[in-house]
Amino acid sequence: MEIRTRRRRPHIPEIRVGKKEEEEQPLSPAARLFHAPEFSCNIISVVGLKNKIKPDVIVEGIKQTLIRHPRFSCKLVKSGNNKRQEQRWVQTNVVAEDHVVIPKIEMHNIENANADAFLDSYVSDLTTIPLDTSKPLWEVHLLDLRTSDAENVAILKIHHSVGDGMSLMSLVLACTRKTLNPHELPSLPNQKRALSGSRSYSRFLWLVMVLWSVVMLVLNTVCDALEFIATAMFLEDTETPIKGNFRLSTSKRMCCVHRTVSFDDLKLIKNAMNMTVNDVVLGVSQAGLSQYLKRRYGEQEEPMPKGIRLRAALLVNIRPATGIQELADIMAKGSKCTWGNWIGYIIFPFSIAFCDDPLEHLRRAKSIIDRKKNSFEALLTFIVGNFIIKSFGVQRAANILKRALSNTTMSFSNLVGPTEEISFYGHPVTYMAPSVYGHPHALTMHFQSYMNKMTISLTVDPTVISDPHRLCDDWEESLRSIKAAVQERSCTT
């Protein structure tokens, strides 16, 4: 999730990749963690295409771009024994065709809603099939399948040890071009920072404000650190119908679905409430979760408990995202740039309640996330995580993180996408729906903007949440009610 926090860049050696890097390179601490049995995480991105897929064109495009990135031409090699095992990336010759899967689909039996259900089932089945470690850890599935929102579908599956979500999304975008200008890379919206108003204050007052800000920063960080420690030790979320139990095993078939809504609606609410898109997404999600839990408790003929503790692990990118142009240069010229997994966590408490004013969900979410921004929580979890891995080993670090995440309810992330239509190797894109699985949560919500659309991707444990589409319905209904409340407020002012 793109959250601007007050953070300094950690003094941890950067992994820089380029065409002429060494043939062997050790895995970073985070990459080693993602290969632990408790955290064998993979990223899946479903890409809807406007036109019928031309496999030969896509394979040739992959040869010219993706496999020229060092991480996509390296395989994982393990050495040593069970007590002390070394894992390294080793350069290998890549045959693009070995990474492209084209399933045979009997289209005469699949139409409209059945095609959407088939796609959901196909993606869900991929969560049960591990990637082949004898070759680089990625694959592309090309489905000649017409769904309700795409003519054909491409699915990218990449092991999380290859890179963090933001870096991988930037890399995928570096393989695309603007549809109206096939020689131009996609453009992302400018991220405007709030300007400081210190010039309007006296020097003394400005100094007092700075000191107070530093004091609050330290206090918030200490409080967040203590909460994370407590969560790793004993502080559990309320047992609700959406909280899974991953203490014994994380090897489960996950169900992956998506829903696309109007990004313009989110921006309308953002502008009216003077918030960020992240604030709005969190607020609408809080309202949607409240509505969904109300229904689930009603179906069980149980009253919904008061004071529900329901927290999400928000994934935060620690470093500035690698530019699309930089990644394009890696694949075209063999230049270098920073790469790897640089993610931290923020524990975000959702306020599950029913509000007479739907806008109250937005205000509560904004209040919480504003306080979280004024903290080094994400940076601290990243640094401490790396320290534990290096000092005590991957297994102990995986156990600690698994326990901490198991005591929360869900994961949450949000990525910004291109503002104009792009083409994936000559195929115009209608939507992008990335998500991740393999971590100990029964619910992961991911949001991806693209042009005037926002795609919601849900990855759920079907034994816990058997009706993910109803959760999407509740999210969409909450967006409509909040939009109506904003418009009504505008008419009365």
Coordinates of C-alpha atoms in Angstrom, one line a residue:
M1 CA 0.0 0.0 0.0
E2 CA 1.3 3.4 -0.9
I3 CA 1.4 5.2 2.5
R4 CA 3.6 8.2 3.0
T5 CA 5.2 7.9 6.4
R6 CA 8.0 9.8 8.0
R7 CA 10.8 7.5 7.4
R8 CA 14.5 7.4 6.7
R9 CA 16.0 4.9 4.4
P10 CA 17.4 2.0 6.3
H11 CA 21.1 1.3 6.2
I12 CA 20.8 -2.1 4.7
P13 CA 22.9 -3.2 1.7
E14 CA 20.9 -2.8 -1.5
I15 CA 20.7 -5.5 -4.2
R16 CA 21.3 -3.9 -7.5
V17 CA 20.5 -6.0 -10.6
G18 CA 21.7 -5.6 -14.1
K19 CA 22.5 -7.7 -17.2
K20 CA 26.1 -8.2 -16.2
E21 CA 25.6 -9.0 -12.6
E22 CA 27.4 -12.0 -11.1
E23 CA 26.2 -15.4 -12.1
E24 CA 25.4 -16.3 -8.5
Q25 CA 23.9 -14.1 -5.8
P26 CA 22.6 -14.9 -2.3
L27 CA 18.9 -14.4 -1.5
S28 CA 18.0 -11.4 0.5
P29 CA 16.7 -12.0 4.1
A30 CA 13.1 -11.2 2.9
A31 CA 13.4 -13.6 -0.1
R32 CA 14.6 -16.4 2.2
L33 CA 11.6 -15.7 4.4
F34 CA 9.3 -16.2 1.5
H35 CA 10.7 -19.7 0.9
A36 CA 9.9 -20.8 4.5
P37 CA 7.0 -23.3 4.6
E38 CA 5.0 -20.9 6.7
F39 CA 5.4 -18.1 4.1
S40 CA 5.7 -19.7 0.6
C41 CA 4.0 -16.6 -1.0
N42 CA 3.2 -16.2 -4.7
I43 CA 1.8 -13.2 -6.5
I44 CA -0.9 -13.8 -9.1
S45 CA -2.0 -11.0 -11.5
V46 CA -5.0 -11.5 -13.7
V47 CA -4.9 -9.2 -16.8
G48 CA -8.0 -8.7 -18.9
L49 CA -7.3 -8.2 -22.6
K50 CA -9.5 -6.5 -25.2
N51 CA -8.5 -8.6 -28.2
K52 CA -8.0 -12.3 -28.8
I53 CA -4.6 -13.5 -27.6
K54 CA -1.8 -14.1 -30.1
P55 CA 0.5 -16.5 -28.2
D56 CA 3.4 -16.1 -30.6
V57 CA 3.4 -12.3 -30.2
I58 CA 3.4 -12.6 -26.4
V59 CA 6.1 -15.2 -26.3
E60 CA 8.3 -13.0 -28.6
G61 CA 7.6 -10.0 -26.4
I62 CA 8.7 -12.0 -23.3
K63 CA 11.9 -12.9 -25.0
Q64 CA 12.6 -9.3 -25.7
T65 CA 11.8 -8.0 -22.3
L66 CA 10.9 -10.1 -19.2
I67 CA 13.6 -12.8 -19.5
R68 CA 16.2 -10.1 -19.8
H69 CA 15.6 -9.0 -16.3
P70 CA 18.2 -10.9 -14.1
R71 CA 15.6 -12.2 -11.5
F72 CA 13.5 -13.7 -14.3
S73 CA 16.5 -15.5 -15.7
C74 CA 17.7 -16.9 -12.4
K75 CA 16.7 -20.2 -10.7
L76 CA 16.8 -21.0 -7.0
V77 CA 19.7 -23.3 -6.0
K78 CA 19.9 -24.7 -2.5
S79 CA 23.0 -26.2 -0.9
G80 CA 24.1 -27.4 2.6
N81 CA 22.1 -29.4 5.1
N82 CA 18.9 -29.0 7.0
K83 CA 20.6 -27.2 9.8
R84 CA 22.4 -24.7 7.6
Q85 CA 21.1 -24.3 4.1
E86 CA 22.3 -21.7 1.6
Q87 CA 20.0 -20.4 -1.1
R88 CA 21.3 -18.6 -4.1
W89 CA 20.1 -17.1 -7.4
V90 CA 22.0 -18.7 -10.2
Q91 CA 21.8 -17.5 -13.8
T92 CA 20.4 -20.0 -16.3
N93 CA 19.4 -20.2 -19.9
V94 CA 15.7 -19.5 -20.1
V95 CA 13.4 -20.9 -22.7
A96 CA 10.4 -18.6 -22.8
E97 CA 8.1 -21.3 -24.1
D98 CA 8.7 -23.3 -21.0
H99 CA 7.1 -20.6 -18.9
V100 CA 4.1 -19.9 -21.0
V101 CA 1.0 -22.2 -20.4
I102 CA -1.8 -22.3 -22.9
P103 CA -4.6 -24.5 -21.6
K104 CA -7.2 -26.1 -23.9
I105 CA -10.6 -24.6 -23.1
E106 CA -13.9 -26.0 -24.6
M107 CA -15.5 -22.6 -25.3
H108 CA -18.8 -24.0 -26.6
N109 CA -19.6 -25.1 -23.0
I110 CA -18.7 -21.8 -21.4
E111 CA -20.5 -18.5 -21.8
N112 CA -21.1 -15.3 -19.9
A113 CA -21.3 -16.0 -16.1
N114 CA -20.0 -19.5 -16.6
A115 CA -16.8 -18.0 -18.1
D116 CA -16.3 -15.8 -15.0
A117 CA -16.8 -18.8 -12.7
F118 CA -14.3 -20.8 -14.9
L119 CA -11.7 -18.1 -14.6
D120 CA -12.2 -17.9 -10.8
S121 CA -11.8 -21.6 -10.5
Y122 CA -8.7 -21.7 -12.8
V123 CA -6.9 -19.0 -10.8
S124 CA -7.9 -20.7 -7.5
D125 CA -6.5 -24.0 -8.8
L126 CA -3.2 -22.2 -9.5
T127 CA -2.8 -21.6 -5.7
T128 CA -2.5 -25.4 -5.2
I129 CA 0.3 -25.9 -7.8
P130 CA 3.8 -24.9 -6.7
L131 CA 6.2 -23.3 -9.2
D132 CA 8.9 -25.6 -10.6
T133 CA 12.1 -24.7 -8.8
S134 CA 14.3 -26.2 -11.5
K135 CA 13.7 -23.1 -13.6
P136 CA 13.1 -19.4 -12.8
L137 CA 10.1 -18.9 -10.5
W138 CA 7.5 -17.4 -12.8
E139 CA 5.0 -18.4 -15.5
V140 CA 2.4 -16.8 -17.8
H141 CA -0.9 -18.5 -18.5
L142 CA -2.8 -17.4 -21.7
L143 CA -6.5 -18.2 -21.6
D144 CA -8.6 -18.1 -24.8
L145 CA -11.6 -17.3 -22.6
R146 CA -14.2 -14.6 -23.2
T147 CA -15.4 -13.2 -19.8
S148 CA -17.9 -10.5 -18.9
D149 CA -15.1 -7.9 -18.9
A150 CA -12.5 -9.1 -21.2
E151 CA -12.1 -10.8 -24.6
N152 CA -9.2 -13.0 -23.4
V153 CA -7.2 -13.3 -20.2
A154 CA -3.5 -13.5 -19.3
I155 CA -2.4 -14.6 -15.8
L156 CA 1.1 -13.9 -14.4
K157 CA 2.2 -16.1 -11.5
I158 CA 5.5 -15.0 -9.8
H159 CA 7.1 -16.2 -6.5
H160 CA 7.2 -13.4 -4.0
S161 CA 11.0 -14.0 -3.4
V162 CA 11.6 -12.6 -6.9
G163 CA 10.5 -9.1 -5.7
D164 CA 7.9 -7.1 -3.8
G165 CA 4.5 -6.3 -5.3
M166 CA 5.3 -2.7 -6.2
S167 CA 8.6 -3.6 -8.0
L168 CA 6.9 -6.5 -9.9
M169 CA 4.0 -4.3 -10.9
S170 CA 6.4 -1.7 -12.2
L171 CA 8.3 -4.4 -14.1
V172 CA 5.1 -5.7 -15.7
L173 CA 4.2 -2.1 -16.7
A174 CA 7.7 -1.7 -18.1
C175 CA 6.7 -4.6 -20.5
T176 CA 3.6 -2.6 -21.7
R177 CA 3.2 0.5 -23.9
K178 CA 0.5 3.1 -24.3
T179 CA -2.1 1.9 -26.8
L180 CA -2.2 5.3 -28.5
N181 CA 1.6 5.5 -28.7
P182 CA 3.2 2.0 -28.9
H183 CA 6.7 3.5 -28.4
E184 CA 5.8 5.3 -25.1
L185 CA 5.9 3.7 -21.6
P186 CA 2.8 4.0 -19.3
S187 CA 2.5 7.1 -17.1
L188 CA 1.4 7.0 -13.5
P189 CA -0.4 9.8 -11.7
N190 CA 1.7 12.3 -9.9
Q191 CA 1.9 11.8 -6.2
K192 CA 1.6 15.3 -4.7
R193 CA 2.9 15.9 -1.2
A194 CA 1.3 18.3 1.1
L195 CA 3.2 21.6 1.2
S196 CA 4.5 22.7 4.6
G197 CA 2.9 25.9 5.9
S198 CA 5.7 26.7 8.3
R199 CA 6.5 30.0 6.5
S200 CA 3.2 31.5 7.9
Y201 CA 4.3 30.9 11.5
S202 CA 6.8 32.7 13.6
R203 CA 10.2 31.0 14.1
F204 CA 9.4 30.2 17.7
L205 CA 6.0 28.7 17.0
W206 CA 7.5 26.7 14.1
L207 CA 10.1 25.3 16.5
V208 CA 7.4 24.3 19.0
M209 CA 5.5 22.5 16.3
V210 CA 8.6 20.6 15.1
L211 CA 9.4 19.5 18.6
W212 CA 5.8 18.4 19.3
S213 CA 5.8 16.5 16.0
V214 CA 9.0 14.7 17.0
V215 CA 7.6 13.8 20.4
M216 CA 4.4 12.4 18.8
L217 CA 6.5 10.5 16.2
V218 CA 8.5 8.8 19.0
L219 CA 5.4 8.1 21.1
N220 CA 3.4 6.7 18.1
T221 CA 6.4 4.5 17.1
V222 CA 6.8 3.1 20.7
C223 CA 3.0 2.4 20.9
D224 CA 3.0 0.7 17.5
A225 CA 6.1 -1.3 18.4
L226 CA 4.5 -2.5 21.7
E227 CA 1.3 -3.4 19.9
F228 CA 3.2 -5.5 17.3
I229 CA 5.1 -7.3 20.1
A230 CA 1.8 -7.9 22.0
T231 CA 0.3 -9.2 18.8
A232 CA 3.2 -11.6 18.2
M233 CA 2.8 -12.9 21.7
F234 CA -0.8 -12.9 22.8
L235 CA -3.1 -10.1 21.4
E236 CA -5.6 -11.8 19.1
D237 CA -8.4 -10.4 17.0
T238 CA -12.0 -11.4 17.8
E239 CA -13.0 -14.7 16.3
T240 CA -15.3 -13.5 13.6
P241 CA -16.8 -15.4 10.5
I242 CA -13.9 -14.0 8.4
K243 CA -11.0 -14.9 10.6
G244 CA -9.2 -18.1 9.6
N245 CA -7.1 -20.5 11.6
F246 CA -3.6 -21.0 10.0
R247 CA -1.8 -22.1 13.1
L248 CA -1.4 -25.7 11.9
S249 CA -1.1 -25.3 8.2
T250 CA -1.1 -22.6 5.5
S251 CA -1.2 -25.1 2.5
K252 CA -4.8 -24.4 1.4
R253 CA -6.6 -23.9 -1.8
M254 CA -7.5 -20.2 -1.9
C255 CA -10.3 -18.7 -3.9
C256 CA -9.5 -15.6 -6.0
V257 CA -12.2 -13.2 -7.3
H258 CA -12.2 -9.6 -8.5
R259 CA -14.7 -6.8 -9.0
T260 CA -14.2 -3.5 -11.0
V261 CA -15.8 -0.3 -9.8
S262 CA -15.6 3.3 -11.0
F263 CA -12.4 5.1 -10.0
D264 CA -14.1 8.4 -10.7
D265 CA -16.6 7.7 -7.8
L266 CA -13.6 7.3 -5.4
K267 CA -12.0 10.5 -6.7
L268 CA -15.3 12.3 -6.3
I269 CA -15.5 11.3 -2.6
K270 CA -11.8 12.0 -2.1
N271 CA -12.1 15.6 -3.4
A272 CA -15.4 16.3 -1.5
M273 CA -13.9 15.0 1.8
N274 CA -10.4 16.4 1.3
M275 CA -8.8 13.0 1.6
T276 CA -6.5 10.7 -0.3
V277 CA -7.7 7.7 -2.4
N278 CA -6.2 5.4 0.2
D279 CA -8.3 7.1 2.9
V280 CA -11.5 6.5 0.9
V281 CA -10.6 2.9 0.1
L282 CA -10.0 2.1 3.7
G283 CA -13.2 3.9 4.8
V284 CA -15.4 2.1 2.2
S285 CA -13.7 -1.2 3.1
Q286 CA -14.6 -0.6 6.8
A287 CA -18.2 0.0 5.8
G288 CA -18.3 -3.1 3.5
L289 CA -16.8 -5.4 6.2
S290 CA -19.3 -4.1 8.7
Q291 CA -22.2 -4.9 6.4
Y292 CA -20.8 -8.3 5.5
L293 CA -20.3 -9.3 9.1
K294 CA -23.8 -8.2 10.0
R295 CA -25.2 -10.5 7.3
R296 CA -23.0 -13.4 8.4
Y297 CA -23.9 -13.1 12.0
G298 CA -27.6 -12.8 11.0
E299 CA -27.3 -16.1 9.0
Q300 CA -25.9 -17.8 12.1
E301 CA -28.8 -16.3 14.1
E302 CA -26.2 -14.7 16.5
P303 CA -26.0 -11.1 17.6
M304 CA -22.9 -9.3 16.3
P305 CA -20.6 -8.7 19.3
K306 CA -19.8 -5.2 20.3
G307 CA -16.2 -3.9 20.3
I308 CA -15.0 -6.3 17.6
R309 CA -11.2 -6.2 17.3
L310 CA -10.5 -6.7 13.5
R311 CA -7.1 -5.6 12.3
A312 CA -5.5 -5.7 8.9
A313 CA -1.8 -6.0 8.1
L314 CA -1.2 -3.2 5.6
L315 CA 1.8 -3.8 3.3
V316 CA 3.9 -0.7 3.0
N317 CA 6.7 -0.1 0.4
I318 CA 9.7 1.1 2.4
R319 CA 11.7 2.6 -0.5
P320 CA 10.6 4.8 -3.4
A321 CA 9.3 2.6 -6.2
T322 CA 11.7 1.7 -9.0
G323 CA 10.8 3.7 -12.0
I324 CA 9.2 2.1 -15.0
Q325 CA 11.9 3.7 -17.3
E326 CA 14.7 2.2 -15.1
L327 CA 13.2 -1.3 -15.4
A328 CA 12.7 -0.8 -19.2
D329 CA 16.4 0.1 -19.4
I330 CA 17.4 -3.0 -17.5
M331 CA 15.7 -5.2 -20.1
A332 CA 16.8 -3.1 -23.1
K333 CA 20.3 -2.0 -22.2
G334 CA 21.4 -4.1 -19.3
S335 CA 21.6 -1.2 -16.9
K336 CA 21.2 -1.5 -13.1
C337 CA 18.7 -0.5 -10.5
T338 CA 17.7 -1.3 -6.9
W339 CA 15.7 -4.6 -6.6
G340 CA 14.4 -6.9 -3.9
N341 CA 11.7 -7.1 -1.2
W342 CA 11.5 -3.9 0.8
I343 CA 8.2 -4.1 2.6
G344 CA 7.1 -3.4 6.1
Y345 CA 3.8 -3.8 7.9
I346 CA 1.3 -1.5 9.6
I347 CA -1.3 -3.0 11.8
F348 CA -4.5 -1.1 11.0
P349 CA -7.6 -1.5 13.2
F350 CA -10.9 -1.5 11.4
S351 CA -13.8 0.0 13.4
I352 CA -16.6 -2.5 12.8
A353 CA -19.8 -0.7 13.6
F354 CA -23.0 0.7 12.0
C355 CA -23.1 4.4 11.5
D356 CA -26.2 6.5 10.8
D357 CA -23.9 8.7 8.7
P358 CA -22.0 6.6 6.2
L359 CA -19.3 9.3 6.1
E360 CA -18.3 8.4 9.6
H361 CA -16.5 5.4 8.3
L362 CA -14.3 7.7 6.2
R363 CA -13.6 10.0 9.1
R364 CA -12.6 7.1 11.4
A365 CA -10.4 5.5 8.8
K366 CA -8.6 8.7 8.0
S367 CA -8.1 9.5 11.7
I368 CA -6.4 6.1 12.2
I369 CA -4.2 6.1 9.1
D370 CA -3.1 9.7 9.7
R371 CA -1.8 8.7 13.1
K372 CA -0.1 5.6 11.5
K373 CA 1.6 7.8 9.0
N374 CA 3.2 9.7 11.8
S375 CA 5.1 6.6 13.0
F376 CA 8.1 4.5 12.0
E377 CA 6.1 1.3 12.4
A378 CA 6.6 0.0 8.8
L379 CA 10.3 0.8 8.8
L380 CA 10.7 -0.8 12.3
T381 CA 9.0 -4.0 11.2
F382 CA 11.3 -4.2 8.2
I383 CA 14.5 -3.6 10.1
V384 CA 13.7 -5.8 13.0
G385 CA 12.5 -8.6 10.6
N386 CA 15.8 -8.5 8.8
F387 CA 17.7 -8.5 12.1
I388 CA 15.8 -11.5 13.4
I389 CA 16.4 -13.4 10.1
K390 CA 20.2 -12.7 10.2
S391 CA 20.6 -13.3 13.9
F392 CA 18.3 -16.2 14.6
G393 CA 17.5 -17.8 11.2
V394 CA 14.7 -17.9 8.8
Q395 CA 12.7 -20.5 10.7
R396 CA 12.4 -18.5 13.9
A397 CA 11.6 -15.3 12.0
A398 CA 8.9 -17.1 10.0
N399 CA 7.4 -18.5 13.2
I400 CA 7.3 -15.0 14.8
L401 CA 5.8 -13.4 11.8
K402 CA 3.3 -16.2 11.3
R403 CA 2.1 -15.9 14.9
A404 CA 1.8 -12.1 14.6
L405 CA -0.2 -12.3 11.3
S406 CA -2.3 -15.2 12.5
N407 CA -3.4 -13.0 15.4
T408 CA -4.8 -10.4 13.0
T409 CA -7.6 -11.0 10.6
M410 CA -6.6 -9.9 7.0
S411 CA -4.1 -8.4 4.7
F412 CA -4.7 -5.2 2.7
S413 CA -2.8 -3.4 0.0
N414 CA -3.3 -0.8 -2.7
L415 CA -1.3 0.1 -5.9
V416 CA -1.6 3.0 -8.3
G417 CA -1.8 2.0 -12.0
P418 CA -1.6 3.8 -15.4
T419 CA -3.9 6.7 -16.2
E420 CA -4.1 5.8 -19.9
E421 CA -4.9 2.6 -21.7
I422 CA -1.9 0.3 -22.1
S423 CA -1.2 -2.7 -24.2
F424 CA 0.5 -5.9 -23.1
Y425 CA 2.6 -6.9 -26.0
G426 CA 0.2 -5.4 -28.5
H427 CA -2.9 -6.5 -26.6
P428 CA -5.0 -3.6 -25.1
V429 CA -5.6 -4.1 -21.4
T430 CA -9.1 -3.8 -19.9
Y431 CA -8.2 -4.4 -16.2
M432 CA -5.5 -5.6 -13.9
A433 CA -6.2 -7.7 -10.8
P434 CA -3.1 -8.6 -8.8
S435 CA -3.1 -10.4 -5.4
V436 CA -1.0 -12.6 -3.2
Y437 CA -1.5 -15.9 -1.3
G438 CA 0.6 -18.1 1.0
H439 CA 0.5 -16.0 4.1
P440 CA -1.7 -16.9 7.2
H441 CA -4.8 -14.9 6.4
A442 CA -8.2 -16.1 5.3
L443 CA -8.9 -12.7 3.6
T444 CA -6.6 -10.5 1.5
M445 CA -8.0 -7.3 -0.1
H446 CA -6.0 -5.7 -2.9
F447 CA -6.9 -2.6 -4.9
Q448 CA -5.5 -1.7 -8.3
S449 CA -6.3 1.5 -10.1
Y450 CA -6.2 1.6 -13.9
M451 CA -7.5 4.5 -16.1
N452 CA -11.0 5.3 -14.7
K453 CA -11.4 2.0 -13.0
M454 CA -10.5 0.5 -9.6
T455 CA -10.3 -3.3 -9.4
I456 CA -10.9 -5.1 -6.1
S457 CA -9.1 -8.4 -5.8
L458 CA -10.1 -10.8 -3.0
T459 CA -8.1 -13.9 -2.1
V460 CA -10.0 -15.9 0.5
D461 CA -10.0 -19.2 2.2
P462 CA -13.3 -20.8 0.9
T463 CA -13.7 -22.8 4.1
V464 CA -14.0 -19.5 6.0
I465 CA -15.5 -17.1 3.4
S466 CA -17.6 -19.2 1.0
D467 CA -19.2 -16.3 -0.7
P468 CA -16.5 -13.7 -1.6
H469 CA -18.7 -12.2 -4.3
R470 CA -21.2 -11.2 -1.6
L471 CA -18.4 -9.4 0.1
C472 CA -17.7 -7.6 -3.2
D473 CA -21.4 -6.7 -3.4
D474 CA -21.3 -5.2 0.1
W475 CA -18.1 -3.2 -0.7
E476 CA -19.8 -1.9 -3.9
E477 CA -23.0 -1.1 -2.0
S478 CA -21.0 0.8 0.7
L479 CA -19.3 2.8 -2.1
R480 CA -22.7 3.8 -3.5
S481 CA -24.1 4.8 -0.1
I482 CA -21.0 6.9 0.8
K483 CA -21.1 8.5 -2.7
A484 CA -24.8 9.4 -2.2
A485 CA -24.1 10.8 1.2
V486 CA -21.3 13.0 -0.2
Q487 CA -23.6 14.3 -3.0
E488 CA -26.4 15.0 -0.5
R489 CA -24.0 16.9 1.7
S490 CA -22.8 18.9 -1.3
C491 CA -26.4 19.9 -2.2
T492 CA -27.2 21.1 1.3
T493 CA -24.0 23.3 1.6

